[in-house]
Tab-separated table of C-alpha atoms in Angstrom:
chain	number	residue	atom	x	y	z
A	180	UNK	CA	24.574	12.169	0.465
A	181	UNK	CA	24.557	14.590	3.408
A	182	UNK	CA	26.761	12.435	5.637
A	183	UNK	CA	29.445	11.837	3.005
A	184	UNK	CA	28.915	15.190	1.231
A	185	UNK	CA	28.989	13.290	-2.045
A	186	UNK	CA	27.928	15.164	-5.151
A	187	UNK	CA	27.585	11.831	-6.972
A	188	UNK	CA	25.052	10.591	-4.403
A	189	UNK	CA	23.257	13.943	-4.526
A	190	UNK	CA	22.956	13.738	-8.327
A	191	UNK	CA	21.636	10.178	-8.058
A	192	UNK	CA	19.126	11.167	-5.372
A	193	UNK	CA	17.716	14.125	-7.282
A	194	UNK	CA	17.499	12.140	-10.540
A	195	UNK	CA	15.291	9.372	-9.135
A	196	UNK	CA	13.599	11.090	-6.172
A	197	UNK	CA	10.357	12.022	-7.972
A	198	UNK	CA	9.762	8.608	-9.517
A	199	UNK	CA	10.632	6.710	-6.330
A	200	UNK	CA	8.300	8.806	-4.176
A	201	UNK	CA	5.512	8.256	-6.702
A	202	UNK	CA	6.109	4.510	-6.929
A	203	UNK	CA	6.255	4.132	-3.150
A	204	UNK	CA	2.955	5.978	-2.727
A	205	UNK	CA	1.323	3.863	-5.436
A	206	UNK	CA	2.429	0.672	-3.675
A	207	UNK	CA	1.365	1.968	-0.260
A	208	UNK	CA	-2.095	2.746	-1.652
A	209	UNK	CA	-2.270	-0.587	-3.482
A	210	UNK	CA	-1.450	-2.481	-0.301
A	211	UNK	CA	-4.125	-0.579	1.633
A	212	UNK	CA	-6.708	-1.363	-1.063
A	213	UNK	CA	-5.664	-5.021	-1.077
A	214	UNK	CA	-6.035	-5.228	2.697
A	215	UNK	CA	-9.568	-3.867	2.333
A	216	UNK	CA	-10.274	-6.372	-0.451
A	217	UNK	CA	-8.937	-9.235	1.690
A	218	UNK	CA	-11.112	-8.156	4.611
A	219	UNK	CA	-14.151	-8.025	2.320
A	220	UNK	CA	-13.294	-11.454	0.905
A	221	UNK	CA	-13.009	-12.804	4.438
A	222	UNK	CA	-16.438	-11.364	5.245
A	223	UNK	CA	-17.945	-12.983	2.155
A	224	UNK	CA	-16.324	-16.318	3.011
A	225	UNK	CA	-17.593	-16.292	6.584
A	226	UNK	CA	-21.126	-15.251	5.665
A	227	UNK	CA	-21.301	-17.818	2.787
A	228	UNK	CA	-22.355	-15.198	0.236
A	229	UNK	CA	-21.055	-16.022	-3.250
A	230	UNK	CA	-17.917	-17.684	-1.915
A	231	UNK	CA	-16.617	-18.623	-5.379
A	232	UNK	CA	-16.714	-15.051	-6.716
A	233	UNK	CA	-13.738	-13.761	-4.757
A	234	UNK	CA	-11.587	-16.842	-5.339
A	235	UNK	CA	-11.935	-16.800	-9.105
A	236	UNK	CA	-11.516	-13.088	-9.524
A	237	UNK	CA	-8.499	-12.383	-7.321
A	238	UNK	CA	-6.285	-11.301	-10.218
A	239	UNK	CA	-8.960	-8.895	-11.437
A	240	UNK	CA	-9.289	-7.470	-7.919
A	241	UNK	CA	-5.504	-7.071	-7.657
A	242	UNK	CA	-5.407	-5.341	-11.033
A	243	UNK	CA	-8.281	-3.047	-10.116
A	244	UNK	CA	-6.590	-2.094	-6.838
A	245	UNK	CA	-3.370	-1.309	-8.701
A	246	UNK	CA	-5.152	0.768	-11.361
A	247	UNK	CA	-7.049	2.749	-8.723
A	248	UNK	CA	-3.801	3.398	-6.836
A	249	UNK	CA	-2.049	4.579	-10.005
A	250	UNK	CA	-4.940	6.924	-10.785
A	251	UNK	CA	-4.998	8.216	-7.211
A	252	UNK	CA	-1.255	8.590	-6.634
A	253	UNK	CA	0.312	8.729	-10.105
A	254	UNK	CA	0.010	12.503	-10.444
A	255	UNK	CA	2.304	12.890	-7.409
A	256	UNK	CA	5.158	12.717	-9.926
A	257	UNK	CA	4.076	16.105	-11.272
A	258	UNK	CA	3.620	17.719	-7.833
A	259	UNK	CA	7.334	18.174	-7.145
A	260	UNK	CA	9.904	19.955	-9.254
A	261	UNK	CA	13.688	19.721	-8.823
A	262	UNK	CA	15.286	23.125	-9.382
A	263	UNK	CA	18.681	24.697	-8.806
A	264	UNK	CA	19.128	26.095	-5.315
A	265	UNK	CA	20.208	29.727	-5.576
A	266	UNK	CA	23.690	30.557	-4.283
A	267	UNK	CA	24.392	26.936	-3.297
A	268	UNK	CA	26.972	24.548	-4.663
A	269	UNK	CA	27.895	20.924	-4.222
A	270	UNK	CA	25.445	18.675	-2.418
A	271	UNK	CA	22.937	21.476	-1.817
A	272	UNK	CA	22.944	22.774	-5.391
A	273	UNK	CA	19.456	21.363	-6.059
A	274	UNK	CA	16.195	21.485	-4.122
A	275	UNK	CA	12.627	20.245	-4.474
A	276	UNK	CA	9.727	22.689	-4.606
A	277	UNK	CA	5.997	22.296	-5.288
A	278	UNK	CA	5.406	22.537	-9.019
A	279	UNK	CA	3.176	25.075	-10.697
A	280	UNK	CA	0.895	22.196	-11.754
A	281	UNK	CA	0.208	21.234	-8.138
A	282	UNK	CA	-0.667	24.795	-7.222
A	283	UNK	CA	-3.109	25.306	-10.110
A	284	UNK	CA	-6.667	25.719	-8.942
A	285	UNK	CA	-8.572	22.690	-10.279
A	286	UNK	CA	-5.836	20.254	-9.208
A	287	UNK	CA	-5.192	21.882	-5.855
A	288	UNK	CA	-8.806	21.957	-4.670
A	289	UNK	CA	-10.176	18.755	-6.209
A	290	UNK	CA	-7.253	16.361	-6.272
A	291	UNK	CA	-4.504	17.389	-3.903
A	292	UNK	CA	-6.726	18.164	-0.924
A	293	UNK	CA	-9.143	15.252	-1.359
A	294	UNK	CA	-6.514	12.554	-1.957
């Protein structure tokens, strides 16, 4: 959008930016959790402790990792707000700022800093 100075690309970017950032963070977290689960499964397999547990419950583990990632990263959608950029037109007519929700005290101290 910046290279071509296209208002159409800018409108598309600002319309899906929040959801795409949230989805990408959810998938990044899910993949990290799944890597940890695979390492744990490998440990269980090598040490011969309940080898059948991990094999039969892989879908449950995948679902749990995804749910945890959505809980951990889902609220990122509400952390950013797209607002008009004062005195700017065209491609730069919109900007992203931290939302009021993300700056509120319980969320800021307990969720935003710890996650």
